[in-house]
Structure formats: structure tokens, C-alpha cells
Coordinates of C-alpha atoms (C1' of nucleotides) in Angstrom, one line a residue:
Chain A
M270 CA 162.8 124.9 136.3
T271 CA 161.2 128.2 137.0
D272 CA 162.0 131.2 134.9
R273 CA 162.5 134.1 137.2
W274 CA 163.0 137.7 136.2
A275 CA 163.7 140.7 138.3
L276 CA 161.9 144.0 137.7
A277 CA 162.5 147.5 139.0
P278 CA 160.6 150.6 137.9
A279 CA 162.9 153.4 137.1
E280 CA 162.5 157.0 138.1
D281 CA 161.8 158.1 134.5
G282 CA 158.7 155.9 134.2
G283 CA 160.6 153.1 132.4
V284 CA 161.6 149.8 133.8
E285 CA 164.7 147.7 134.3
I286 CA 164.5 143.9 133.9
A287 CA 166.9 141.0 134.0
P288 CA 166.6 137.2 134.0
L289 CA 167.8 135.4 137.2
G290 CA 169.7 132.2 137.7
P291 CA 169.1 129.6 140.5
D292 CA 171.4 131.6 142.9
G293 CA 169.2 134.6 142.4
L294 CA 171.8 136.6 140.4
P295 CA 171.3 137.9 136.9
T296 CA 172.2 135.5 134.1
G297 CA 172.1 138.2 131.5
P298 CA 172.5 142.0 131.1
V299 CA 170.0 144.4 132.7
R300 CA 167.6 145.7 130.0
R301 CA 165.8 149.0 130.1
E302 CA 162.4 149.3 128.6
A303 CA 160.1 152.3 128.3
D304 CA 156.9 150.7 129.3
L305 CA 156.2 148.6 132.5
G306 CA 153.1 146.9 131.2
E307 CA 154.6 146.0 127.8
A308 CA 157.8 144.6 129.5
V309 CA 155.7 142.1 131.4
R310 CA 153.0 141.5 128.8
G311 CA 155.6 140.6 126.3
R312 CA 157.1 137.9 128.5
P313 CA 154.4 135.4 129.3
E314 CA 157.1 132.7 129.8
V315 CA 158.3 134.3 133.0
A316 CA 157.0 132.2 135.9
R317 CA 157.9 134.6 138.7
W318 CA 158.6 138.3 138.8
V319 CA 160.9 139.4 141.5
W320 CA 160.3 143.0 142.6
R321 CA 160.7 145.3 145.6
S322 CA 157.1 145.9 146.4
T323 CA 153.9 144.3 145.1
A324 CA 151.9 147.3 146.3
E325 CA 154.1 149.6 144.2
V326 CA 154.3 147.6 141.0
Y327 CA 151.2 145.4 140.7
P328 CA 148.4 148.0 140.8
R329 CA 150.1 149.8 137.9
L330 CA 150.3 146.5 135.9
L331 CA 146.6 145.7 136.7
A332 CA 145.7 149.2 135.5
T333 CA 147.1 148.3 132.1
G334 CA 145.3 145.0 132.1
V335 CA 148.4 142.8 132.9
R336 CA 148.2 140.1 135.4
V337 CA 151.1 137.9 136.6
E338 CA 151.1 134.3 137.7
R339 CA 153.6 134.6 140.5
C340 CA 155.8 137.2 142.2
Y341 CA 158.4 137.5 144.9
D342 CA 158.0 140.6 147.1
I343 CA 161.5 141.4 148.4
E344 CA 160.4 143.8 151.2
D345 CA 157.8 141.4 152.4
A346 CA 160.3 138.6 152.4
E347 CA 162.7 140.9 154.2
T348 CA 160.1 141.4 157.0
L349 CA 159.5 137.6 157.3
L350 CA 163.2 136.8 157.3
L351 CA 164.2 139.5 159.8
G352 CA 161.4 138.1 162.0
H353 CA 162.7 134.6 161.7
E354 CA 166.1 135.8 162.6
G355 CA 164.7 137.5 165.7
R356 CA 165.4 141.0 164.4
H357 CA 161.8 142.3 164.3
G358 CA 162.7 145.9 165.0
E359 CA 165.1 146.5 162.1
P360 CA 164.1 148.5 159.1
R361 CA 162.7 146.2 156.4
S362 CA 163.0 148.2 153.2
A363 CA 165.1 146.9 150.4
A364 CA 167.3 150.0 150.8
A365 CA 167.9 149.0 154.5
A366 CA 168.6 145.4 153.6
L367 CA 171.2 146.6 151.0
A368 CA 172.8 148.9 153.6
R369 CA 173.1 146.0 156.0
L370 CA 174.8 143.9 153.3
R371 CA 177.3 146.6 152.6
R372 CA 177.7 147.6 156.2
L373 CA 176.6 151.1 155.5
P374 CA 174.3 153.3 157.8
V375 CA 170.8 151.7 157.7
P376 CA 168.0 154.2 156.6
P377 CA 164.8 154.1 158.6
D378 CA 161.6 152.9 156.9
P379 CA 159.4 155.5 155.3
P380 CA 156.2 156.2 157.3
Q381 CA 152.9 154.6 156.4
R382 CA 150.0 156.6 155.3
A383 CA 146.4 156.2 156.3
A384 CA 143.9 155.4 153.5
E385 CA 141.6 158.2 152.4
P386 CA 138.0 157.4 151.5
G387 CA 137.8 156.4 147.8
S388 CA 141.5 156.6 147.2
Q389 CA 143.2 153.7 145.3
S390 CA 146.8 154.6 145.9
P391 CA 149.2 152.2 147.4
L392 CA 149.7 152.0 151.1
F393 CA 153.3 153.0 151.2
E394 CA 154.6 156.4 150.3
P395 CA 155.0 156.8 146.6
Q396 CA 158.4 158.3 147.1
A397 CA 159.6 155.1 148.8
V398 CA 163.3 154.5 147.9
H399 CA 163.7 153.1 144.4
L400 CA 166.7 150.8 144.1
P401 CA 168.5 150.1 140.8
L402 CA 167.9 146.6 139.6
A403 CA 171.5 145.6 140.2
D404 CA 171.1 146.6 143.9
L405 CA 167.8 144.9 144.2
V406 CA 169.0 141.5 143.0
E407 CA 171.9 141.7 145.4
V408 CA 169.4 141.8 148.2
Y409 CA 167.4 139.0 146.6
A410 CA 170.3 136.7 146.2
D411 CA 171.2 137.3 149.9
Q412 CA 167.6 136.5 150.9
Q413 CA 167.9 133.2 149.0
R414 CA 170.8 132.3 151.2
R415 CA 169.0 133.4 154.3
H416 CA 166.1 131.0 153.6
D417 CA 168.6 128.2 153.7
A418 CA 169.7 129.2 157.2
T419 CA 166.2 128.9 158.7
A420 CA 164.9 125.9 160.7
H421 CA 162.9 124.6 157.8
P422 CA 164.1 126.2 154.6
E423 CA 161.5 124.6 152.4
R424 CA 158.7 125.9 154.7
M425 CA 160.2 129.4 154.8
R426 CA 160.4 129.4 151.0
L427 CA 156.7 128.4 150.9
L428 CA 155.9 131.2 153.3
T429 CA 157.5 134.0 151.4
A430 CA 156.1 132.6 148.1
A431 CA 152.6 132.3 149.7
E432 CA 152.6 135.7 151.2
S433 CA 153.7 137.2 147.8
A434 CA 150.8 135.4 146.2
G435 CA 148.6 136.8 148.9
M436 CA 149.8 140.3 147.9
L437 CA 148.8 139.6 144.3
V438 CA 145.4 138.5 145.5
A439 CA 145.1 141.6 147.7
A440 CA 146.0 144.0 144.8
E441 CA 143.5 142.2 142.5
M442 CA 140.7 142.4 145.2
N443 CA 141.5 146.1 145.7
R444 CA 141.0 146.6 142.0
A445 CA 137.8 144.5 141.7
G446 CA 136.1 145.8 144.8
L447 CA 133.2 144.2 146.7
P448 CA 129.9 144.5 144.8
W449 CA 127.8 146.9 146.9
S450 CA 124.2 148.1 146.4
A451 CA 123.9 151.6 147.9
E452 CA 120.1 151.2 147.4
A453 CA 120.0 148.0 149.5
H454 CA 122.2 149.7 152.1
R455 CA 120.0 152.7 152.4
G456 CA 117.0 150.3 152.7
V457 CA 118.6 148.6 155.7
L458 CA 119.5 151.9 157.3
H459 CA 116.0 153.3 157.0
E460 CA 114.5 150.1 158.3
L461 CA 116.8 150.1 161.4
L462 CA 117.3 153.8 162.1
G463 CA 114.3 155.5 160.6
E464 CA 114.4 158.9 158.8
R465 CA 117.4 161.1 158.9
Y466 CA 116.8 164.6 160.1
A467 CA 118.3 167.7 158.4
G468 CA 121.6 168.9 160.0
G469 CA 123.2 165.5 160.3
G470 CA 121.8 164.8 163.8
E471 CA 120.6 161.4 165.1
P472 CA 118.1 159.6 162.9
R473 CA 114.5 159.2 164.2
R474 CA 114.9 155.8 165.9
L475 CA 118.0 156.8 167.8
A476 CA 116.3 160.0 169.0
E477 CA 113.3 158.0 170.2
L478 CA 115.5 155.6 172.1
A479 CA 117.5 158.4 173.7
D480 CA 114.2 159.8 174.9
E481 CA 113.2 156.5 176.3
V482 CA 116.5 156.2 178.2
S483 CA 116.0 159.7 179.6
A484 CA 112.4 159.0 180.6
A485 CA 113.6 155.8 182.4
F486 CA 116.1 157.8 184.4
G487 CA 113.8 160.8 185.0
R488 CA 116.4 163.2 183.6
R489 CA 118.1 164.0 180.3
V490 CA 120.8 161.4 179.6
R491 CA 123.0 161.1 176.6
P492 CA 123.3 157.3 176.0
D493 CA 126.3 157.8 173.8
L494 CA 128.4 159.3 176.6
P495 CA 129.6 156.5 179.0
A496 CA 130.4 159.0 181.8
D497 CA 126.8 160.3 181.6
V498 CA 125.3 156.8 181.7
I499 CA 127.5 155.8 184.6
K500 CA 126.4 158.9 186.5
A501 CA 122.7 158.3 185.8
F502 CA 122.9 154.7 187.1
A503 CA 124.8 155.9 190.2
Q504 CA 121.9 158.3 190.9
A505 CA 119.5 155.4 190.6
G506 CA 121.6 153.6 193.2
I507 CA 123.4 151.2 190.7
K508 CA 127.1 151.1 190.7
I509 CA 128.7 150.0 187.3
R510 CA 132.3 150.0 186.3
S511 CA 131.7 150.6 182.6
T512 CA 128.9 150.7 180.2
R513 CA 129.9 147.6 178.3
R514 CA 126.9 145.7 177.1
W515 CA 127.5 142.5 179.1
E516 CA 127.7 144.6 182.3
I517 CA 124.6 146.7 181.5
E518 CA 122.4 143.8 180.4
S519 CA 122.4 142.1 183.8
L520 CA 121.0 145.2 185.5
D521 CA 117.4 145.5 186.7
H522 CA 116.4 148.9 185.5
P523 CA 113.9 150.2 182.9
A524 CA 116.6 152.1 181.0
V525 CA 118.5 148.9 180.1
K526 CA 116.4 147.8 177.2
P527 CA 116.4 151.1 175.3
L528 CA 120.0 151.7 176.2
V529 CA 121.2 148.4 174.8
E530 CA 119.1 148.9 171.7
Y531 CA 120.5 152.4 171.3
K532 CA 124.1 151.3 171.5
K533 CA 123.5 148.6 168.9
L534 CA 121.9 151.0 166.4
Y535 CA 124.3 153.9 167.3
R536 CA 127.1 151.6 166.3
I537 CA 125.5 151.0 162.9
W538 CA 124.9 154.7 162.4
V539 CA 128.4 155.9 163.2
A540 CA 130.4 153.1 161.6
H541 CA 128.3 151.9 158.7
G542 CA 125.7 154.6 158.2
W543 CA 125.0 157.1 155.4
S544 CA 128.3 158.9 155.7
W545 CA 130.2 155.6 155.4
L546 CA 128.2 154.9 152.3
Q547 CA 129.1 158.3 150.9
D548 CA 132.8 157.9 151.8
W549 CA 133.5 154.3 150.7
V550 CA 131.1 153.1 148.0
R551 CA 131.7 154.3 144.4
D552 CA 130.1 152.9 141.2
G553 CA 128.6 149.9 143.0
R554 CA 131.8 148.7 144.7
F555 CA 133.2 149.0 148.2
R556 CA 136.9 149.1 148.1
P557 CA 138.6 148.5 151.4
E558 CA 142.4 148.4 150.9
F559 CA 143.3 144.8 151.6
L560 CA 146.8 144.4 153.1
A561 CA 148.1 140.8 153.1
G562 CA 150.2 140.0 156.2
G563 CA 149.2 143.3 157.9
T564 CA 149.4 141.8 161.4
V565 CA 152.0 140.0 163.5
T566 CA 150.1 136.7 163.1
G567 CA 149.8 137.0 159.3
R568 CA 146.2 137.8 159.3
W569 CA 145.2 140.5 156.8
V570 CA 144.0 143.9 157.6
T571 CA 142.1 146.4 155.6
N572 CA 142.9 150.0 155.6
G573 CA 139.8 152.2 155.4
G574 CA 136.1 151.5 155.7
G575 CA 136.4 148.8 158.3
G576 CA 136.4 146.2 155.5
L577 CA 136.8 143.2 157.9
Q578 CA 134.1 144.3 160.3
I579 CA 131.0 144.5 158.1
P580 CA 128.1 144.0 160.5
K581 CA 125.9 141.1 159.7
V582 CA 122.8 143.3 159.2
I583 CA 124.7 145.4 156.6
R584 CA 125.6 142.4 154.5
R585 CA 122.3 142.7 152.8
A586 CA 124.0 145.5 150.8
V587 CA 126.6 143.1 149.3
V588 CA 124.8 142.1 146.1
A589 CA 126.1 140.3 143.0
D590 CA 125.8 142.0 139.6
P591 CA 122.8 141.0 137.4
G592 CA 123.4 137.5 136.1
W593 CA 126.2 137.0 138.6
R594 CA 126.4 135.2 141.9
L595 CA 128.5 135.5 145.1
V596 CA 130.0 132.2 146.2
V597 CA 130.5 132.6 149.9
A598 CA 132.7 130.0 151.5
D599 CA 133.5 129.7 155.2
A600 CA 136.1 127.2 156.6
D601 CA 134.5 125.0 159.2
Q602 CA 136.2 125.1 162.7
M603 CA 139.5 126.2 161.2
E604 CA 141.4 126.9 164.4
P605 CA 141.0 123.4 166.0
R606 CA 141.7 121.8 162.7
V607 CA 144.9 123.8 162.4
L608 CA 145.8 122.9 166.0
A609 CA 145.4 119.2 165.1
A610 CA 147.6 119.6 162.0
I611 CA 150.5 121.4 163.8
S612 CA 150.4 119.4 167.1
R613 CA 149.9 116.0 165.5
D614 CA 147.8 115.1 168.4
P615 CA 146.4 111.6 167.5
G616 CA 143.0 112.1 169.0
L617 CA 142.5 115.5 167.6
M618 CA 143.8 114.5 164.1
E619 CA 141.3 111.7 164.1
V620 CA 138.5 114.0 164.9
A621 CA 139.7 116.6 162.4
G622 CA 140.1 113.9 159.8
R623 CA 136.3 114.0 159.3
E624 CA 134.4 116.7 157.7
T625 CA 131.6 116.6 160.2
D626 CA 131.2 119.2 163.0
L627 CA 134.5 119.1 165.0
Y628 CA 133.2 120.6 168.2
Q629 CA 130.4 117.9 168.3
S630 CA 133.0 115.2 167.9
V631 CA 135.2 116.7 170.6
S632 CA 132.2 117.0 173.0
D633 CA 131.3 113.3 172.3
R634 CA 134.8 112.3 173.4
A635 CA 135.4 114.6 176.3
F636 CA 132.3 116.5 177.3
S637 CA 129.4 114.0 177.3
G638 CA 128.0 115.5 174.2
D639 CA 127.8 119.1 175.4
R640 CA 129.0 120.9 172.3
A641 CA 128.9 124.4 173.8
Q642 CA 131.3 123.3 176.6
A643 CA 133.6 121.6 174.1
K644 CA 133.8 124.7 171.9
L645 CA 134.5 126.9 174.9
A646 CA 137.2 124.6 176.0
V647 CA 138.9 124.5 172.6
L648 CA 138.8 128.2 172.2
G649 CA 139.9 128.7 175.7
A650 CA 142.9 126.6 175.1
V651 CA 143.7 128.6 172.0
Y652 CA 143.1 132.0 173.5
G653 CA 144.6 131.3 176.9
Q654 CA 141.6 131.6 179.1
T655 CA 142.6 132.0 182.7
S656 CA 139.4 131.7 184.7
G657 CA 135.8 130.6 184.6
D658 CA 134.5 127.3 183.2
G659 CA 137.2 127.4 180.6
L660 CA 139.8 126.2 183.0
K661 CA 137.8 123.3 184.3
N662 CA 137.0 122.3 180.7
L663 CA 140.6 122.7 179.7
A664 CA 141.5 119.9 182.1
A665 CA 139.0 117.6 180.3
L666 CA 140.5 118.6 177.0
R667 CA 144.0 117.9 178.2
R668 CA 143.1 114.4 179.3
R669 CA 141.8 113.5 175.8
F670 CA 144.0 115.6 173.6
P671 CA 147.3 115.9 175.5
R672 CA 149.6 116.7 172.7
A673 CA 147.3 119.4 171.3
V674 CA 147.1 121.2 174.7
A675 CA 150.8 120.6 175.3
Y676 CA 151.6 122.3 172.0
V677 CA 149.9 125.6 172.9
D678 CA 151.1 125.3 176.5
E679 CA 154.7 125.1 175.2
A680 CA 154.1 128.2 173.0
A681 CA 152.8 130.0 176.0
R682 CA 155.8 129.1 178.1
A683 CA 158.1 130.2 175.3
G684 CA 156.3 133.5 175.1
E685 CA 156.5 134.1 178.8
E686 CA 160.2 133.4 178.7
G687 CA 160.8 135.8 175.8
R688 CA 161.8 133.1 173.4
L689 CA 160.8 133.2 169.7
V690 CA 157.6 131.4 168.7
R691 CA 156.9 130.4 165.1
T692 CA 154.0 129.3 162.9
W693 CA 154.1 126.1 161.0
L694 CA 155.7 127.8 158.0
G695 CA 158.0 130.0 160.0
R696 CA 156.4 133.3 160.6
T697 CA 157.9 134.5 163.9
C698 CA 156.3 136.2 166.8
P699 CA 158.2 139.2 168.2
P700 CA 159.5 138.2 171.7
A701 CA 157.8 141.2 173.3
A702 CA 154.4 140.8 171.6
G703 CA 151.5 140.9 173.9
A704 CA 153.2 143.0 176.6
S705 CA 151.6 146.2 177.4
D706 CA 153.3 149.3 176.1
A707 CA 153.0 151.0 179.4
A708 CA 154.8 148.2 181.2
E709 CA 157.4 148.0 178.5
E710 CA 158.1 151.7 178.7
A711 CA 158.2 151.5 182.5
G712 CA 161.1 149.1 182.0
I713 CA 159.5 146.1 183.7
P714 CA 162.0 143.3 183.3
V715 CA 161.0 140.5 180.9
P716 CA 160.7 137.8 182.0
D717 CA 160.3 138.5 185.7
A718 CA 162.5 135.8 187.2
E719 CA 161.2 136.3 190.8
D720 CA 157.7 135.3 189.5
E721 CA 158.8 131.9 188.1
P722 CA 157.7 128.8 189.9
A723 CA 159.9 127.6 192.7
G724 CA 162.4 124.9 191.8
G725 CA 161.9 121.2 192.5
A726 CA 158.2 121.3 191.7
G727 CA 158.4 117.9 190.0
P728 CA 157.5 117.4 186.3
Q729 CA 157.4 120.8 184.7
E730 CA 153.9 121.1 183.4
W731 CA 153.1 124.7 182.4
V732 CA 150.7 126.3 184.8
P733 CA 149.4 129.8 184.6
G734 CA 149.5 132.2 187.5
Y735 CA 153.2 132.3 188.4
A736 CA 154.6 134.9 185.9
S737 CA 154.2 138.6 185.9
T738 CA 151.1 140.2 184.3
N739 CA 153.2 141.2 181.4
A740 CA 154.7 137.8 180.9
R741 CA 151.3 136.2 181.1
A742 CA 150.1 138.5 178.4
R743 CA 153.0 137.5 176.2
G744 CA 152.2 133.9 177.0
R745 CA 148.6 134.3 175.8
F746 CA 149.7 136.1 172.7
A747 CA 152.2 133.4 171.8
R748 CA 149.7 130.6 172.6
N749 CA 147.2 132.2 170.2
F750 CA 149.9 133.1 167.7
V751 CA 150.9 129.6 166.8
V752 CA 147.3 128.6 165.9
Q753 CA 146.0 131.9 164.4
G754 CA 149.3 132.4 162.5
S755 CA 149.4 128.8 161.2
A756 CA 145.8 129.2 160.1
A757 CA 146.9 132.4 158.3
D758 CA 149.7 130.4 156.6
W759 CA 147.2 127.8 155.4
A760 CA 144.8 130.5 154.2
L761 CA 147.5 132.1 152.0
L762 CA 148.0 128.8 150.2
L763 CA 144.2 128.4 149.9
L764 CA 144.0 131.9 148.3
A765 CA 146.9 131.2 145.9
A766 CA 145.3 127.9 144.8
L767 CA 141.9 129.4 144.3
R768 CA 143.3 132.4 142.4
R769 CA 145.0 130.1 139.9
T770 CA 141.7 128.3 139.2
C771 CA 139.7 131.5 138.9
A772 CA 142.3 132.9 136.4
D773 CA 140.8 130.6 133.8
M774 CA 137.3 131.9 134.4
A775 CA 135.5 135.2 134.6
A776 CA 135.3 134.6 138.4
E777 CA 137.0 137.1 140.7
L778 CA 138.0 136.9 144.3
V779 CA 136.4 139.9 145.9
F780 CA 136.7 139.4 149.7
F781 CA 138.7 137.5 152.2
Q782 CA 138.3 137.5 156.0
H783 CA 140.6 135.2 157.8
D784 CA 138.7 131.9 157.1
E785 CA 136.1 133.1 154.6
V786 CA 136.3 134.0 150.9
I787 CA 133.8 135.5 148.5
V788 CA 134.1 134.9 144.8
H789 CA 132.0 137.0 142.4
C790 CA 131.2 135.0 139.2
P791 CA 128.7 134.5 136.4
E792 CA 125.9 132.3 137.6
E793 CA 126.9 129.5 135.2
E794 CA 130.4 129.4 136.8
S795 CA 129.2 129.1 140.4
E796 CA 129.3 125.3 140.7
A797 CA 132.8 125.3 139.3
V798 CA 133.8 127.9 141.8
V799 CA 132.4 125.8 144.7
T800 CA 134.4 122.8 143.5
A801 CA 137.5 125.0 143.1
I802 CA 137.2 126.2 146.7
R803 CA 137.0 122.6 148.0
E804 CA 140.0 121.5 146.0
A805 CA 142.0 124.6 146.9
A806 CA 141.3 123.9 150.6
E807 CA 142.6 120.3 150.4
L808 CA 145.6 121.3 148.3
A809 CA 146.4 124.1 150.8
G810 CA 146.2 121.6 153.7
R811 CA 148.7 119.2 152.0
L812 CA 151.1 122.0 150.9
T813 CA 151.1 123.7 154.2
F814 CA 151.2 120.9 156.7
G815 CA 152.5 118.0 154.6
E816 CA 150.9 114.6 154.8
T817 CA 148.2 114.9 157.4
P818 CA 144.8 113.2 157.9
V819 CA 143.3 116.6 158.8
R820 CA 140.6 117.8 156.5
F821 CA 139.6 121.4 155.8
P822 CA 136.0 121.5 154.8
F823 CA 134.1 124.6 153.8
T824 CA 130.5 125.6 154.0
T825 CA 129.7 127.2 150.7
A826 CA 126.6 129.1 149.6
V827 CA 125.8 130.5 146.1
V828 CA 123.8 133.6 146.7
E829 CA 122.8 136.9 145.2
S830 CA 123.2 138.7 148.6
Y831 CA 125.9 138.1 151.2
A832 CA 123.2 138.2 153.9
D833 CA 121.7 135.0 152.5
A834 CA 124.9 133.0 153.0
K835 CA 124.2 132.0 156.6
Chain B
dA118 C1' 143.1 174.2 167.4
dG119 C1' 145.2 170.0 166.4
dT120 C1' 146.8 165.4 167.9
dT121 C1' 146.6 161.2 170.7
dT122 C1' 144.2 158.1 173.8
dC123 C1' 140.1 155.9 175.6
dG124 C1' 135.7 153.5 175.6
dG125 C1' 133.0 150.7 173.2
dC126 C1' 131.9 147.4 169.7
dG127 C1' 131.9 145.4 164.9
dC128 C1' 134.2 141.2 162.6
dC129 C1' 137.1 136.6 162.9
Chain C
dA119 C1' 128.6 134.3 184.8
dA120 C1' 132.3 136.8 183.1
dA121 C1' 136.5 137.9 180.2
dG122 C1' 141.1 135.2 176.9
dG123 C1' 143.7 136.1 171.1
dG124 C1' 143.8 139.2 166.6
dC125 C1' 142.2 143.6 164.3
dG126 C1' 139.8 148.8 162.7
dC127 C1' 136.8 152.6 163.4
dC128 C1' 134.2 156.2 165.5
dG129 C1' 133.3 160.2 168.7
dA130 C1' 134.5 162.0 173.0
dA131 C1' 137.8 163.0 176.3
dA132 C1' 142.3 164.1 177.4
dC133 C1' 146.4 165.8 176.0
dT134 C1' 149.7 169.5 173.9

DNA sequence: AGTTTCGGCGCC
DNA sequence: AAAGGGCGCCGAAACT
């Protein structure tokens, strides 16, 4: 029997709290207390705190040294429930949910604010509508009933609980920060880019490469301006459509080598150079603002500093504190393993039931041992590749793993037809996701019935190529959604389990990137953390997908620098 | 002058 | 050889 309490910060800095019964309604009077931290600290027996917004409440609790074991984020649950009900566009605030319940005019959601460098404030406007606790629990009790109305109530409950747990993890990671050595970072920059010149212009190495590009063209060319580069190639008699690297690299021209090198280094300079370091690293920590469930698929995003796009060469700057270690753990072939678990394809489950390299096993069965082809085929199936070798390989994949391919094909068809598509736990893809905004605004009908295959075509196997461009884009989105989103479901359970183990140690979760976690811990705890990650992965697999032979192995490394993990 | 979009590329 | 999912970020270009 879980002991749940609702909590609502009051305008005057105090807090309202009340115990809740199984129906989600209060079982006792609403109490007012003067201090948020004390109200929670004094009730260690509470198993789950129910509140409007984790991003509003939990950073304040953490600031006073109070952690909670579990929570329920009403506005996050509202978002997930609205999505499941096919009402993605409706306002998701607790105030809006209450207004819908009472059949009053529904207020629009407050706008989101972009993160500023170094700020630690919550993502949502601080003046977001506060609801009295009595109103809040009315919304909560209604949400409990709405869980019961979903296709799989127990999975939906797991989803809202898991994402709330993810929000606790995110808040704790935001507070901890990623250990970052500014000195190591400057070392990498100097090694790659050379000296900086006064005035903030290009560093030495970039200036040299720009000169080499210009020399190769026989005139001054700015390699950072695509239009200038296209013009320069045109004058040399080479037509290019863009200056993307894969298009440039195939050209036979002396400017190619310095140009490609320039683009690589330019990227480091502008996105992760000295000014980035100045803006985002304080007191030996990089603090991107992690936001759990920030995308349609449930993947996290970070707000500020490009926290999920740290280039490999820059990872040298992620360095554990003295006497501490980074435990870097990366899930092995997560997406095909998730596909095996959700499709229940016998062949793929058998392959995914081993901890050895899944792509190698797939290639042994369907691609005569060519691992690269097997990987391309699997990723092509998941991403909806429509041309090239991927299509040919997809046919081989379909022969050996028919249920797996049929699963994503069905998702793609549903997406094209504008039907709802869900992850394993019930996160729901908006029916218009993947369509281009321009086409949507132009009022292109969805789906385009005239583009459907002619009738009487025999067994209805899904084939690409008949729907409108927009419908196909929605199909690809939906195809990927069921795999990427179910992987995100699983990852939330993983984080929740790992967080519980780390709570008994000094170890802290400091980074999470889709299928990869970093734990910062004292050296002597590192082996325990490795074990905890393995156990959390298996537990997450069972909790998310039920009884399944599919395994979720991790590659782990105990290192002092992130760069040494691979 | 300020704001939005585009091109390109980093990560998974 | 060529292009298919999810993101964020930057400067330049294109707008208002």
C-alpha cells in the first residue's frame, strides 16, 4: 500500500499538503505549513509525492538538501494522457485540465523560455498558474480514472510513473552537473585550433585553412559561407547543389581537403569553443538543463549548451573529481533489441536473447556474415529507408524476421493513414507528426486518398511509394516512433532503477543520452555501480516489456575521462 | 534593428 | 553511393 501525499506550493512561500486515498482524493484535511523543505523532510514515510510540476517543486527541495523517492507530475501525466486520448493540441497545464473538468473556458499554456547560459532556473515561467491543493487533487483523481480507460491501464500507469521518475533524475542531474575540466578543454582547443587572435576572430589553424582554400581556388573564398563556396566551385567548372560534406568529399579538386578540415574545426570553434566554455562551465561543472520527455518520442532534450551533442574530441574535458571515477555505460544495439521485445518476432527475440553482438548474429542468419549490411538493413527498417542498398537488404531482413518488419510496417501504414501510433507503454504519436509544416499550412489533405494503392491488389502488404510525400513522411516518423519511443520507455525505467541503487551510495547520475548513462562516483564504488547498471537494465527490460527473452546488455567503462570510454 | 529561417553538422 | 528517424546550436541570410 503506497502512502501518497499531494503537495502544492502556496503563493506566500508556504505549502499545502494532504494525504490521498486509493481513489486519489484526500483522506484528511488540507494542512498548511510554512516551509516546503521541512514539510517533506518531516514525512519520510511518504512513498510518492503528487505535485503539479517537478520542475517547479523539486529544484527547490534539492536546494534545501531534500530528496524524494517517488513523485507524480500532474502536468506531465496530463500531456501523456491527452496524447493517448488523441488530443495532442490541447493545453496541458493543470489549470487547463481543471477547466476542462468544470467545463469552463480553457486557458492556454504559458510560453516556454529559452535557457540562458549559467542559469539554473526551471524551464517553465515562474509565474505559471498555481492551483490550490483542493483543485490539484481534483485533476489528479480524474487522471487516475483516465488511466483506467486506456488500452493497457497498467502500462499507462507505469509510463506516467516512469516519466515522473525521469523528471526527478533530470532535476538531480541539473543540480549535480557534469564534471568538466576547463583546463583540459582549453588544451583540446589549442591542439586542434591553434592560438586565438585578439579581437575574437578565427584562431590560427582556421585562418591557415581558409588561406589554403583560397589558394586552391585562386581567389579569396570564405569557407564558412556556403554561397561563396558554391560560387567558387562553379567558377572552377564544378556544379554542386550544397556544401554538405558528403557531397564535397567526392569532388576532385585541391580545395576539398582543406575545406573539409575547415568545416570540421569551424564547427568545434563555434559550437564548443572558448566562448562556449565561458558561457556554460562554472566551478568545474557543465550544466545543460536536462528535460525528461522533451520530444514527441519521449527522448530527452537539453536546453542550453548542446548537452546531448558533445563532440567526441571534446569529451577529453569531461573529467572525474580527484579520487572519483566516471562509470560510462552504453546500451548495446538498443533499437533492434527493443524491436525484438515489442514485435515478439521469434527469430529476432532469439538473437536478442544473447548478449553478444546482435548485428553480427543477424548477419550470420540473413546476410552471409556481412555485419555492415545487416546493420544498415536493421536501421533502414527502423528509419524507413526508401532507396539504395537498404531496400534490397530490407527484403532479406523481412524473410528471416517477418514479424519484426511487419511491426514497423504496420506503424508506418498507421502513420500514413493518420491513425494514432503508440509506444509499448502507451506514449502516443500525434497523427500529423512528420508532416512538413509548409504542406500542413497549405492545407494538403491527410491522407491523400487518390495516392492510395488501387484496390484488388491482393494481400495488403505495406509498400512505400504510393502515398503523398507528406503521408510518407508521417509513415517514416511513425515507423521510427514505435522503436525509438519504446526504447525511451525502457530507458526511463532503467534510470529509475539505477537512481534507487545510487541513492544508497555517494554515486551520482550526471549524464544521460538516449542509451548511455554516466555515473560519477568515488573510485571504490565504481564496481558496485557497474553491477547496478547491469541489474537496472535487466529489471527495466522485465518491467517495461513483461516476460521476454530479450536481454539488454551494456558496455561499461570505469574511467577518469569520458574520452577514454570508447 | 530585431526576429525568424536556413544551411550545416554535432550527438543518438 | 547516397540519404531515412529524433534532436540543438551557431552564424548568415532572409524576413519584417
